[in-house]
């Protein structure tokens, strides 16, 4: 008779968190920035067809990093949830908060259930309001934590560095042009040596409250992006870096082999969800370290999380 | 009692259909307009009916106009109902038949198109949209046989063919592409007759709007269920235009000005503009 090998719950959760974070850390970052007329998403993505940023509903958009098949599933579920609610009730009854909660519950349940592999994804759910004060940005992590972000937020491989850059350059009520520039510069500083990301490798979309249509989501075309960014030539070094895994498809590739280390993610690969605060994570512990409250549904508790 | 699971239901996460109606039929069939069983007998007189819709193409797109009357037998149920609705950015639907069911069907159709667009990342072709509407109408056949028929008119700008296109339907979901112009509803015979004499292929967008308003006036002239321009209450037809720039509902003032001109002309000649004999 064999004795089951004992693994402490702390260790189990930590292992699962490490696993998920490693997966997310391989992908390129996605930045979301509030500007005067709405919210802009900027991500590095060489693919035109596989999107990291998508429309969910009239005022709600979705952005994700990590495994493509997993976040694509979540995106479709979100579209179905939103359309179902909008059809059964009214278009105004579809809210970003409701959607973020559904995602948080789903990710949290999957993370803490023994039977399923945790999702290797991080998600933004953003809703643009009638005025800047009503804008909402939620960031959801692989374990179901939900963080209410303000101003700007970053997720993905080098979130720390990009956050650091944006913290210096972000101002409230920026124009779209300034917001996109700040975000792109942030992404360009995501590695040890600054590089230039060409507009073709960027995916940019906005939730623009000044749009007359009911649906406020709009992708920024490559031409418009070029005019926003001005004349910038990618240096040869930059092209090396952009080639590895910028698009959604390679994000989704099964465990990336060693070549992914060509651009090593800054360790720890993903900062624990930090609302814009000091650049160095201020929480003393790893989010996946032993939970203080073993009975809680989501073991990792972020001290900075307003909802916990 | 089981504790409700806040997690997204498993079906939401299953990849597969990009059709909202199909998803609804699995997840919440009670929300579908066609999943209702009626007792035997005719239900025709129970609910308001929407009446005349006309549509006509012009070189840059298509115009659709609908009168504002809904009737229940001899009663005018509503004077200012809107019967022309956007389906998506490049198409619109006008409804004739049982108003309640038709409005619900249009809502489902619009959600269906938007849902497909968001999931697939691309819009349906014009023919694809017309076929989806056809399927929705077909599923309503049992109710149509009990007097609750819905017969929409679908029009839009085909971005691939770069022209306005019009599709008409019958209660079995039959789909027919119309050239130049078409009309549905109780006053459609008169409206179509008027358009036959007024329509020319080289109409400008403004002339096309005037032609549809003239046609609606003729329909209202001879059909009691079609409402003419209500000069006392200033209620005028709803006119929508779909061009390469997308769907646009014409502002009330513009429609009012055109309707006033048409009305002024009718004061001189009640039968409307005379067509040349040869």
XYZ file of C-alpha atoms in Angstrom:
586
model
C 0.000 0.000 0.000
C 1.447 3.330 -0.949
C 1.163 6.393 1.171
C 0.067 9.500 -0.743
C 2.903 11.931 -0.817
C 2.061 14.929 1.371
C 2.298 18.392 -0.130
C 1.406 21.286 2.096
C -1.381 23.525 0.747
C 1.005 26.469 0.913
C 3.482 24.694 -1.301
C 0.747 23.547 -3.661
C -0.594 27.060 -4.159
C 2.854 28.493 -4.517
C 3.719 25.948 -7.173
C 0.548 26.727 -9.076
C 1.185 30.463 -8.839
C 4.770 30.041 -9.998
C 3.583 27.972 -12.901
C 1.035 30.581 -13.991
C 3.411 33.488 -13.546
C 6.107 31.780 -15.541
C 3.677 31.372 -18.422
C 2.565 34.988 -18.270
C 6.123 36.257 -17.898
C 7.032 34.931 -21.320
C 4.607 37.226 -23.129
C 5.052 40.822 -24.077
C 3.403 43.481 -21.966
C 0.114 45.211 -22.607
C -0.407 48.749 -21.354
C -3.682 50.511 -20.681
C -3.706 54.277 -20.215
C -6.544 56.666 -19.446
C -6.520 59.766 -21.618
C -8.806 62.754 -21.878
C -11.372 61.161 -24.218
C -11.215 57.597 -23.021
C -8.955 54.630 -22.505
C -6.227 53.412 -24.835
C -4.711 49.922 -24.978
C -1.251 49.371 -26.387
C 0.294 45.956 -26.796
C 3.140 44.451 -28.721
C 1.607 42.038 -31.174
C 2.974 41.208 -34.597
C -0.187 39.391 -35.626
C -2.959 41.289 -37.410
C -5.473 38.492 -36.965
C -4.932 37.243 -33.429
C -5.791 40.068 -31.132
C -4.745 40.759 -27.589
C -7.201 43.634 -27.298
C -10.852 43.199 -28.220
C -14.290 44.680 -27.918
C -16.705 43.118 -25.459
C -19.628 45.542 -25.508
C -20.588 49.141 -26.183
C -18.293 50.644 -23.561
C -16.300 47.638 -22.475
C -13.079 46.230 -23.844
C -10.829 43.364 -22.940
C -7.067 42.943 -23.126
C -5.029 39.939 -22.145
C -1.558 38.484 -21.991
C -0.521 34.892 -21.620
C -1.788 31.817 -23.359
C -3.822 32.713 -26.420
C -6.224 29.776 -26.301
C -7.068 30.431 -22.673
C -7.704 34.155 -22.899
C -9.541 33.721 -26.194
C -11.911 31.384 -24.364
C -12.421 33.978 -21.672
C -12.979 36.687 -24.253
C -15.672 34.696 -26.052
C -17.335 33.897 -22.731
C -17.303 37.612 -21.944
C -18.896 38.522 -25.277
C -21.571 35.892 -24.715
C -22.235 37.073 -21.180
C -22.459 40.710 -22.246
C -24.667 40.051 -25.282
C -26.910 37.754 -23.267
C -27.363 40.354 -20.548
C -27.843 43.180 -23.027
C -30.461 41.167 -24.895
C -32.321 39.963 -21.814
C -32.305 43.370 -20.104
C -30.975 46.468 -21.813
C -27.702 47.642 -23.302
C -27.115 49.951 -20.355
C -27.321 47.053 -17.925
C -24.077 45.528 -19.141
C -21.319 46.728 -16.840
C -17.592 46.250 -16.687
C -17.811 45.500 -13.005
C -20.206 42.600 -13.560
C -17.966 41.172 -16.227
C -14.821 41.583 -14.120
C -16.535 39.776 -11.254
C -17.516 36.872 -13.483
C -13.939 36.609 -14.733
C -12.540 36.833 -11.206
C -14.803 34.047 -9.988
C -13.919 31.892 -12.954
C -10.170 32.376 -12.670
C -10.283 32.009 -8.892
C -12.235 28.762 -9.023
C -9.945 27.292 -11.631
C -6.846 28.356 -9.715
C -7.903 26.796 -6.449
C -9.466 23.656 -7.854
C -7.141 20.680 -7.802
C -8.345 19.196 -11.039
C -7.546 21.974 -13.470
C -4.395 23.602 -14.651
C -4.404 27.254 -13.591
C -4.932 29.676 -16.475
C -1.718 31.373 -17.531
C -3.374 34.681 -18.255
C -3.756 38.185 -16.990
C -6.661 40.310 -18.097
C -7.725 43.922 -18.256
C -11.412 44.733 -18.334
C -11.980 48.427 -18.973
C -15.162 50.428 -19.239
C -15.257 53.964 -20.522
C -17.716 56.283 -18.774
C -19.458 59.473 -19.829
C -16.777 61.439 -17.976
C -13.220 60.625 -16.930
C -14.293 59.973 -13.348
C -16.562 57.147 -14.497
C -13.834 55.269 -16.336
C -13.050 51.917 -14.823
C -10.055 49.679 -15.324
C -9.905 46.270 -13.685
C -6.907 44.074 -13.744
C -7.442 40.366 -13.136
C -4.704 37.913 -12.407
C -4.452 34.166 -12.938
C -5.649 33.465 -9.385
C -8.817 35.514 -9.594
C -7.562 38.616 -7.838
C -9.158 41.783 -9.051
C -7.525 45.168 -8.789
C -9.191 48.478 -9.534
C -6.600 50.500 -11.443
C -6.475 54.236 -12.051
C -4.575 56.249 -14.614
C -2.587 53.494 -16.205
C -1.740 49.847 -15.696
C 0.609 47.316 -17.175
C 0.599 43.547 -17.305
C 2.751 40.876 -18.872
C 6.407 39.987 -18.965
C 8.116 43.192 -17.967
C 5.306 44.980 -16.185
C 7.671 46.407 -13.539
C 9.915 48.278 -15.914
C 7.088 49.555 -18.063
C 5.187 50.695 -14.971
C 8.293 52.510 -13.803
C 8.572 54.349 -17.099
C 4.897 55.280 -17.222
C 4.952 56.512 -13.665
C 7.393 59.180 -14.743
C 5.592 60.110 -17.938
C 1.915 59.734 -17.175
C -0.191 62.788 -16.490
C -3.934 62.945 -16.057
C -5.985 64.133 -19.059
C -3.298 63.410 -21.620
C -4.174 63.612 -25.295
C -4.450 60.352 -27.224
C -1.203 61.147 -28.972
C 0.706 61.644 -25.735
C -0.860 58.593 -24.130
C 0.084 56.323 -27.035
C 3.576 57.738 -27.150
C 4.085 57.260 -23.433
C 2.805 53.703 -23.620
C 4.958 52.777 -26.603
C 8.035 54.310 -25.018
C 7.253 52.333 -21.916
C 7.154 49.114 -23.918
C 10.398 50.049 -25.592
C 12.075 50.330 -22.204
C 10.894 46.919 -21.204
C 14.253 45.308 -21.767
C 17.726 45.934 -20.584
C 18.562 48.042 -23.624
C 16.000 50.447 -25.087
C 14.760 49.533 -28.546
C 12.312 50.810 -31.111
C 9.136 48.860 -31.754
C 7.846 49.361 -35.263
C 4.179 50.385 -35.649
C 3.435 47.118 -37.477
C 4.260 45.216 -34.316
C 1.896 47.233 -32.172
C -1.743 46.623 -31.493
C -3.500 49.783 -30.394
C -7.198 50.236 -29.676
C -9.268 52.817 -27.862
C -12.511 53.121 -26.005
C -13.335 56.611 -27.166
C -16.187 58.331 -25.325
C -16.338 61.074 -27.985
C -17.364 58.547 -30.672
C -20.909 59.236 -31.803
C -21.713 55.543 -32.268
C -23.078 53.436 -29.474
C -20.047 51.192 -29.668
C -17.068 53.119 -28.383
C -14.383 50.586 -29.230
C -12.126 51.321 -32.157
C -8.865 49.924 -33.419
C -6.197 52.427 -34.353
C -5.035 51.673 -37.881
C -1.364 51.295 -38.723
C -1.406 54.528 -40.756
C -2.856 56.548 -37.921
C -0.381 54.969 -35.550
C 2.528 55.948 -37.771
C 1.312 59.536 -37.791
C 0.933 59.500 -34.010
C 4.382 58.071 -33.399
C 6.142 60.128 -36.028
C 9.246 59.018 -37.839
C 11.005 56.273 -35.988
C 13.258 53.710 -37.568
C 13.743 50.432 -35.819
C 17.364 49.771 -35.033
C 18.719 46.358 -36.018
C 18.910 45.365 -32.387
C 15.258 46.108 -31.938
C 14.261 43.774 -34.709
C 16.003 40.898 -32.986
C 13.990 41.492 -29.928
C 10.676 41.938 -31.663
C 10.964 38.697 -33.527
C 10.764 36.243 -30.725
C 7.215 36.124 -29.506
C 5.459 39.364 -29.894
C 2.326 37.999 -31.459
C -0.559 36.253 -29.821
C 0.069 33.002 -31.605
C 3.484 32.469 -30.185
C 2.267 33.436 -26.781
C -0.012 30.513 -27.015
C 2.632 28.092 -28.097
C 3.099 25.295 -25.658
C 5.847 25.805 -23.114
C 8.274 28.072 -24.832
C 11.663 26.511 -25.312
C 14.889 28.035 -24.153
C 15.082 30.558 -26.977
C 12.463 32.524 -25.144
C 15.265 33.356 -22.784
C 16.859 35.456 -25.493
C 15.007 38.297 -23.863
C 14.887 37.169 -20.294
C 11.958 38.509 -18.419
C 12.939 40.613 -15.516
C 12.589 38.523 -12.423
C 10.110 38.149 -10.927
C 8.424 37.881 -14.316
C 5.180 39.370 -13.220
C 4.912 41.798 -10.449
C 2.171 40.961 -8.050
C -0.737 43.225 -8.846
C 0.317 46.593 -7.626
C -1.873 49.537 -8.038
C 0.199 52.483 -9.175
C 2.392 52.774 -6.147
C 6.093 52.735 -5.536
C 7.944 51.030 -8.352
C 9.341 48.341 -6.092
C 6.631 46.036 -4.851
C 5.780 47.191 -1.413
C 4.165 44.076 -0.166
C 6.505 42.074 1.938
C 5.538 38.690 0.682
C 5.026 36.914 -2.544
C 1.317 36.805 -3.310
C 1.459 33.068 -3.457
C 3.113 32.656 -0.109
C 1.217 31.054 2.733
C -2.180 32.618 2.964
C -3.048 34.323 6.177
C -6.577 33.115 5.944
C -6.647 29.490 4.893
C -10.409 29.558 4.572
C -10.423 32.311 1.967
C -11.388 31.379 -1.552
C -8.347 33.051 -3.080
C -5.304 32.248 -1.052
C -3.028 34.966 -2.407
C -4.182 38.185 -0.896
C -2.699 41.394 -2.101
C -2.406 43.933 0.666
C -2.903 46.640 -1.925
C -6.085 45.110 -3.222
C -9.017 47.382 -2.427
C -11.474 44.568 -2.748
C -9.880 42.094 -0.383
C -30.889 24.654 -2.205
C -27.678 24.769 -4.103
C -25.400 27.733 -3.852
C -25.275 29.475 -7.219
C -21.867 29.272 -8.787
C -20.567 32.719 -9.635
C -18.168 31.218 -12.118
C -19.013 31.607 -15.796
C -21.127 28.598 -16.800
C -19.188 25.919 -18.632
C -21.153 26.483 -21.833
C -19.888 30.035 -22.068
C -16.330 28.758 -22.259
C -16.973 26.147 -24.919
C -15.561 27.269 -28.226
C -17.840 26.822 -31.174
C -20.749 28.688 -32.606
C -20.467 32.370 -33.311
C -24.239 32.646 -33.627
C -25.980 34.368 -30.763
C -29.371 32.851 -31.603
C -27.851 29.380 -31.440
C -26.212 30.146 -28.112
C -29.484 31.519 -26.812
C -31.374 28.414 -27.901
C -29.029 26.314 -25.759
C -28.698 28.602 -22.772
C -31.906 30.579 -22.473
C -34.440 29.298 -25.009
C -37.210 31.176 -23.229
C -35.683 34.423 -24.523
C -36.082 33.461 -28.172
C -39.085 35.091 -29.825
C -40.144 31.865 -31.534
C -40.182 29.482 -28.562
C -43.728 30.140 -27.536
C -46.605 27.789 -28.033
C -49.950 29.368 -28.690
C -53.348 27.783 -28.180
C -55.166 26.933 -31.376
C -56.970 29.701 -33.213
C -56.079 33.018 -34.679
C -54.237 35.563 -32.566
C -54.177 38.175 -35.274
C -56.409 40.716 -33.553
C -54.574 40.583 -30.214
C -51.601 42.807 -30.885
C -50.747 45.933 -32.861
C -49.630 45.589 -36.451
C -47.004 47.662 -38.111
C -47.697 48.723 -41.649
C -45.889 50.199 -44.620
C -42.142 50.268 -45.272
C -40.515 51.431 -48.508
C -36.921 51.220 -49.613
C -35.152 52.495 -52.723
C -31.570 52.477 -53.897
C -29.637 55.375 -55.330
C -26.119 55.361 -56.778
C -24.410 55.898 -53.393
C -26.523 53.631 -51.211
C -30.054 52.925 -50.114
C -32.892 54.786 -48.384
C -35.526 53.140 -46.189
C -38.601 54.912 -44.873
C -41.485 53.774 -42.714
C -44.728 55.424 -41.687
C -45.461 55.862 -37.985
C -48.748 54.050 -37.507
C -49.491 50.789 -35.705
C -53.042 49.451 -35.840
C -55.163 46.935 -33.980
C -58.154 46.219 -36.148
C -59.847 49.559 -36.682
C -57.984 51.201 -33.792
C -54.803 53.219 -34.230
C -52.649 51.592 -31.564
C -49.748 54.001 -31.846
C -49.104 57.141 -33.871
C -45.366 57.444 -33.508
C -43.998 53.909 -33.644
C -40.548 53.589 -35.220
C -40.393 50.776 -37.708
C -36.993 51.303 -39.306
C -34.132 50.086 -37.133
C -30.397 49.804 -37.676
C -29.239 46.178 -37.862
C -25.550 47.023 -37.830
C -23.295 49.757 -39.141
C -24.155 49.081 -42.791
C -27.682 47.759 -42.810
C -31.181 48.411 -41.550
C -34.427 46.526 -41.130
C -37.940 47.807 -41.568
C -40.709 45.850 -39.918
C -44.215 45.019 -41.037
C -46.543 42.591 -39.337
C -47.037 41.906 -35.638
C -45.162 44.769 -34.055
C -44.169 43.139 -30.756
C -42.670 40.068 -32.367
C -41.044 42.090 -35.111
C -39.287 44.454 -32.708
C -38.019 41.484 -30.735
C -36.825 39.800 -33.906
C -34.957 42.911 -35.006
C -33.286 43.135 -31.611
C -32.217 39.514 -31.863
C -31.018 40.053 -35.425
C -28.949 43.114 -34.477
C -27.423 41.258 -31.525
C -26.719 38.331 -33.812
C -24.778 40.490 -36.276
C -22.839 42.279 -33.559
C -22.094 39.017 -31.771
C -20.698 37.461 -34.927
C -18.610 40.545 -35.590
C -17.091 40.541 -32.119
C -16.379 36.829 -31.982
C -15.070 36.417 -35.509
C -13.407 39.807 -35.766
C -15.054 40.455 -39.120
C -18.528 41.361 -40.357
C -20.860 39.003 -42.187
C -21.252 39.540 -45.916
C -24.443 41.270 -47.057
C -25.825 37.939 -48.266
C -24.805 36.287 -45.012
C -26.788 38.872 -43.059
C -29.804 38.438 -45.339
C -29.665 34.664 -44.844
C -29.465 34.962 -41.059
C -32.588 37.115 -41.069
C -34.228 34.536 -43.297
C -33.545 31.826 -40.693
C -35.043 33.949 -37.918
C -38.215 34.555 -39.933
C -38.527 30.882 -40.810
C -38.419 29.911 -37.151
C -41.453 32.132 -36.617
C -43.568 30.199 -39.142
C -45.825 28.413 -36.606
C -46.849 31.763 -35.152
C -47.237 33.285 -38.594
C -49.789 30.559 -39.322
C -51.800 31.738 -36.345
C -51.880 35.270 -37.591
C -48.729 36.649 -35.938
C -46.650 37.081 -39.055
C -43.492 39.188 -39.271
C -42.389 40.317 -42.709
C -39.366 42.586 -42.587
C -37.614 44.435 -45.340
C -33.839 44.361 -45.163
C -31.578 46.889 -46.867
C -27.976 47.842 -46.616
C -24.830 48.965 -48.327
C -22.769 46.084 -49.660
C -19.151 47.047 -49.069
C -17.929 44.375 -51.467
C -20.277 45.235 -54.351
C -20.230 48.956 -53.444
C -23.942 49.466 -53.862
C -27.150 49.561 -51.902
C -29.100 46.284 -51.841
C -32.645 45.425 -50.780
C -34.008 42.047 -49.676
C -37.628 41.146 -49.128
C -38.987 38.086 -47.325
C -42.067 35.978 -47.046
C -43.360 34.331 -43.862
C -41.627 31.036 -44.675
C -38.256 32.755 -44.655
C -38.054 32.975 -48.424
C -35.516 35.608 -49.345
C -35.744 37.662 -52.517
C -33.344 40.291 -53.664
C -35.124 43.317 -55.111
C -33.716 45.650 -57.696
C -34.111 49.416 -57.391
C -36.998 49.641 -54.903
C -39.464 47.636 -52.884
C -42.191 48.011 -50.295
C -43.813 45.748 -47.694
C -46.847 46.010 -45.454
C -50.521 46.800 -45.884
C -49.977 49.914 -47.994
C -47.189 48.397 -50.060
C -49.257 47.979 -53.220
C -49.920 51.699 -53.419
C -46.407 52.663 -52.394
C -44.890 50.389 -54.987
C -47.173 51.808 -57.649
C -46.083 55.317 -56.741
C -42.403 54.400 -56.793
C -42.803 52.800 -60.214
C -43.717 56.194 -61.610
C -41.323 58.273 -59.517
C -38.182 56.180 -59.381
C -35.217 56.792 -61.640
C -31.840 55.136 -61.363
C -29.971 58.412 -61.213
C -31.804 59.904 -58.235
C -29.620 61.809 -55.825
C -29.831 60.883 -52.146
C -32.175 63.802 -51.431
C -34.423 62.984 -54.379
C -34.506 59.384 -53.268
C -35.705 60.490 -49.811
C -38.420 62.623 -51.456
C -39.511 59.691 -53.639
C -39.944 57.396 -50.607
C -41.919 60.051 -48.738
C -44.153 60.551 -51.795
C -44.685 56.793 -51.917
C -45.635 56.677 -48.237
C -48.056 59.546 -48.818
C -49.735 57.567 -51.601
C -49.881 54.484 -49.378
C -51.528 56.497 -46.602
C -53.900 58.025 -49.130
C -55.435 54.676 -50.041
C -54.650 52.377 -47.093
C -56.351 53.088 -43.777
C -53.655 51.300 -41.779
C -50.839 53.500 -43.086
C -50.323 56.843 -41.411
C -49.721 59.902 -43.530
C -47.659 62.864 -42.354
C -49.330 64.111 -39.150
C -49.214 67.871 -39.771
C -50.905 68.790 -36.485
C -48.603 66.748 -34.269
C -45.588 67.120 -36.550
C -45.057 63.372 -36.768
C -43.255 62.413 -39.948
C -41.915 59.156 -41.370
C -38.691 57.663 -40.062
C -36.129 57.791 -42.837
C -32.793 55.987 -42.710
C -29.981 56.139 -45.214
C -27.176 53.611 -45.556
C -24.143 54.578 -47.589
C -20.444 53.725 -47.634
C -20.177 55.902 -44.496
C -22.647 53.687 -42.676
C -26.159 53.840 -41.261
C -27.645 57.240 -40.585
C -31.104 58.131 -39.425
C -32.078 61.407 -41.044
C -32.673 64.204 -38.531
C -36.322 65.044 -37.849
C -35.948 68.582 -39.200
C -34.714 67.358 -42.568
C -37.542 64.829 -42.920
C -40.046 67.455 -41.757
C -38.826 69.909 -44.407
C -39.133 67.314 -47.174
C -42.541 66.172 -45.915
C -43.715 69.793 -45.825
C -42.691 70.216 -49.469
C -44.467 67.020 -50.461
C -47.559 68.133 -48.543
C -47.491 71.584 -50.154
C -47.374 69.922 -53.574
C -50.334 67.731 -52.691
C -52.369 70.805 -51.801
C -51.995 71.808 -55.466
C -52.347 68.332 -56.916
C -53.689 65.769 -54.376
C -52.588 62.777 -56.469
C -48.978 63.854 -56.428
C -46.573 64.665 -59.246
C -47.789 63.647 -62.684
C -45.558 61.333 -64.701
C -45.008 61.817 -68.412
C -47.209 59.613 -70.605
C -44.440 58.362 -72.802
